[in-house]
CSV table of C-alpha atoms in Angstrom, one decimal:
chain,number,residue,atom,x,y,z
A,1,MET,CA,165.4,-55.7,33.2
A,2,LYS,CA,164.5,-56.8,37.0
A,3,ARG,CA,164.0,-52.4,37.7
A,4,ILE,CA,162.1,-51.9,34.6
A,5,ALA,CA,159.4,-54.7,35.9
A,6,CYS,CA,159.8,-53.7,38.5
A,7,ILE,CA,158.8,-50.2,37.5
A,8,ALA,CA,155.8,-52.0,35.5
A,9,ILE,CA,154.4,-53.6,38.7
A,10,LEU,CA,154.3,-50.8,40.2
A,11,ALA,CA,152.5,-48.7,37.7
A,12,LEU,CA,150.4,-51.3,37.4
A,13,LEU,CA,149.1,-51.4,41.0
A,14,PHE,CA,148.9,-47.4,40.9
A,15,THR,CA,146.0,-47.6,37.5
A,16,ASN,CA,144.5,-50.0,39.9
A,17,CYS,CA,144.7,-48.4,43.1
A,18,LYS,CA,142.8,-44.9,41.3
A,19,GLU,CA,140.9,-46.9,38.8
A,20,ASN,CA,138.7,-48.2,42.1
A,21,ASN,CA,139.4,-44.7,43.9
A,22,SER,CA,137.4,-43.2,41.3
A,23,GLU,CA,134.2,-46.1,41.1
A,24,LYS,CA,134.1,-44.7,44.6
A,25,GLU,CA,133.1,-41.1,43.7
A,26,VAL,CA,131.2,-42.3,41.3
A,27,LYS,CA,129.0,-44.9,43.3
A,28,ALA,CA,129.3,-41.8,46.2
A,29,THR,CA,127.9,-39.0,43.5
A,30,LYS,CA,125.1,-41.4,42.0
A,31,GLU,CA,123.5,-42.1,46.7
A,32,PRO,CA,120.8,-39.3,45.4
A,33,VAL,CA,120.5,-36.5,47.9
A,34,LYS,CA,117.8,-36.1,50.6
A,35,THR,CA,116.3,-32.3,50.7
A,36,ASN,CA,113.8,-30.2,52.1
A,37,SER,CA,111.8,-30.8,48.9
A,38,THR,CA,108.5,-32.4,50.3
A,39,VAL,CA,108.3,-29.6,53.3
A,40,LYS,CA,108.8,-27.1,51.1
A,41,LYS,CA,106.8,-27.7,48.1
A,42,VAL,CA,103.9,-28.0,51.3
A,43,GLU,CA,104.2,-24.7,52.5
A,44,GLU,CA,104.9,-23.7,48.5
A,45,LYS,CA,101.0,-25.0,48.4
A,46,LYS,CA,99.9,-23.4,51.7
A,47,GLU,CA,101.3,-20.6,50.4
A,48,ASP,CA,101.2,-18.9,46.8
A,49,CYS,CA,102.8,-15.1,46.5
A,50,LYS,CA,103.5,-13.0,43.7
A,51,ASP,CA,106.2,-10.3,44.4
A,52,ILE,CA,105.1,-6.2,43.2
A,53,GLU,CA,107.0,-3.3,42.4
A,54,VAL,CA,105.2,0.0,43.9
A,55,GLU,CA,106.0,2.9,43.6
A,56,MET,CA,109.2,3.9,46.1
A,57,GLY,CA,109.6,0.6,46.9
A,58,SER,CA,109.1,-2.8,46.6
A,59,GLY,CA,106.2,-5.3,48.1
A,60,ARG,CA,105.3,-9.3,48.9
A,61,GLU,CA,101.3,-10.3,48.2
A,62,CYS,CA,100.2,-13.9,49.9
A,63,ILE,CA,97.9,-15.8,49.7
A,64,LEU,CA,97.4,-17.9,52.6
A,65,LYS,CA,94.9,-20.5,53.6
A,66,ASN,CA,93.5,-23.0,56.6
A,67,THR,CA,95.5,-20.5,59.1
A,68,ASP,CA,94.0,-17.3,61.4
A,69,LEU,CA,95.9,-13.5,61.6
A,70,ALA,CA,97.2,-14.1,65.0
A,71,GLN,CA,99.4,-17.8,63.8
A,72,VAL,CA,100.7,-15.2,60.6
A,73,TYR,CA,101.0,-12.3,62.5
A,74,GLN,CA,103.1,-14.7,65.1
A,75,ASN,CA,105.1,-16.8,61.9
A,76,ILE,CA,106.3,-13.3,61.0
A,77,ILE,CA,107.7,-12.9,64.1
A,78,GLN,CA,109.1,-16.2,64.5
A,79,ASN,CA,110.7,-16.0,60.4
A,80,LYS,CA,111.8,-12.5,60.9
A,81,GLU,CA,110.3,-12.2,57.7
A,82,VAL,CA,110.1,-8.3,58.2
A,83,GLU,CA,113.9,-6.4,60.2
A,84,GLU,CA,112.8,-5.5,64.0
A,85,SER,CA,110.0,-7.7,63.9
A,86,ALA,CA,111.3,-8.3,67.5
A,87,ASN,CA,110.3,-5.5,68.3
A,88,PHE,CA,106.0,-6.9,67.5
A,89,LEU,CA,104.2,-6.9,70.3
A,90,SER,CA,103.8,-10.5,70.8
A,91,THR,CA,100.2,-10.8,70.1
A,92,ILE,CA,98.2,-8.7,68.2
A,93,PRO,CA,96.1,-6.2,69.9
A,94,SER,CA,92.8,-5.5,69.6
A,95,GLU,CA,92.1,-2.2,69.8
A,96,SER,CA,94.6,0.8,67.1
A,97,LYS,CA,97.1,1.7,68.9
A,98,SER,CA,101.1,3.1,68.2
A,99,VAL,CA,104.5,1.9,70.2
A,100,PRO,CA,107.3,3.9,70.2
A,101,VAL,CA,111.1,2.2,69.8
A,102,ASN,CA,113.5,4.2,69.1
A,103,LYS,CA,116.0,1.3,68.1
A,104,ASN,CA,118.3,0.7,64.8
A,105,GLY,CA,116.7,2.8,63.0
A,106,LEU,CA,113.2,2.3,64.4
A,107,ILE,CA,111.5,5.1,65.4
A,108,SER,CA,107.6,3.5,66.2
A,109,ILE,CA,105.9,1.0,65.8
A,110,ASP,CA,101.2,1.4,64.1
A,111,TYR,CA,99.0,-1.4,64.6
A,112,GLU,CA,95.7,-0.4,62.6
A,113,ILE,CA,93.3,-3.0,64.1
A,114,THR,CA,89.4,-3.5,62.1
A,115,LYS,CA,87.6,-6.6,62.5
A,116,GLU,CA,89.2,-8.1,59.2
A,117,LYS,CA,92.1,-6.1,58.9
A,118,VAL,CA,95.6,-5.7,60.7
A,119,ILE,CA,97.5,-2.9,59.7
A,120,ILE,CA,101.3,-2.7,61.0
A,121,THR,CA,103.7,0.4,59.7
A,122,MET,CA,106.4,0.2,60.6
A,123,ASN,CA,107.5,3.8,60.8
A,124,TYR,CA,112.0,4.3,60.5
A,125,GLU,CA,114.7,7.4,60.2
A,126,GLY,CA,114.5,6.2,55.8
A,127,GLY,CA,111.2,4.5,55.7
A,128,VAL,CA,108.5,2.4,56.1
A,129,THR,CA,107.6,-0.6,56.1
A,130,GLU,CA,103.7,-1.4,56.2
A,131,VAL,CA,102.2,-4.9,57.5
A,132,THR,CA,98.8,-6.6,56.6
A,133,LEU,CA,97.5,-9.4,57.5
A,134,GLU,CA,93.4,-9.5,56.5
A,135,LYS,CA,91.2,-12.0,56.9
A,136,ILE,CA,89.0,-12.7,53.7
A,137,LYS,CA,86.2,-16.3,53.8
A,138,ASP,CA,88.8,-18.2,54.8
A,139,THR,CA,92.3,-17.2,53.3
A,140,ILE,CA,94.8,-14.6,54.8
A,141,LYS,CA,96.4,-12.3,52.1
A,142,LYS,CA,99.8,-11.2,53.4
A,143,SER,CA,101.9,-8.6,52.3
A,144,ILE,CA,104.4,-6.2,53.5
A,145,TYR,CA,105.5,-3.1,51.5
A,146,HIS,CA,108.8,-0.9,51.9
A,147,TYR,CA,109.1,2.6,51.2
A,148,ALA,CA,111.9,4.7,51.4
A,149,ASP,CA,111.4,8.4,52.1
């Protein structure tokens, strides 16, 4: 009889402990998780993008507000928006030029500079990546296209 009473008491204590732990777990999941959603919402408003399908490739076009060509160019390098962007010149050149690279399959980078437009062509052994930055009034249109050979 004493054994049964001891087992019953232990069972009740064990069940009570389990219930308390599950209540703590529920409380922990009810707390809001802090995220960077507000930062993402600001970026979404500043950058309006859409994916573009092209023959033998793919692309993405974005309209960026309240910025300039130089800042968009620096963001491409810093955020590594295209592969091998570390091989870009540190600033946009003032005139058109071609820069030989010959690393990781990247043969050269060609810069075509006009007054309101910069076209950067990355020539790979297996294709081409083209980055176009175009100033349209107070916005910048950024286009990145990947073409296969």
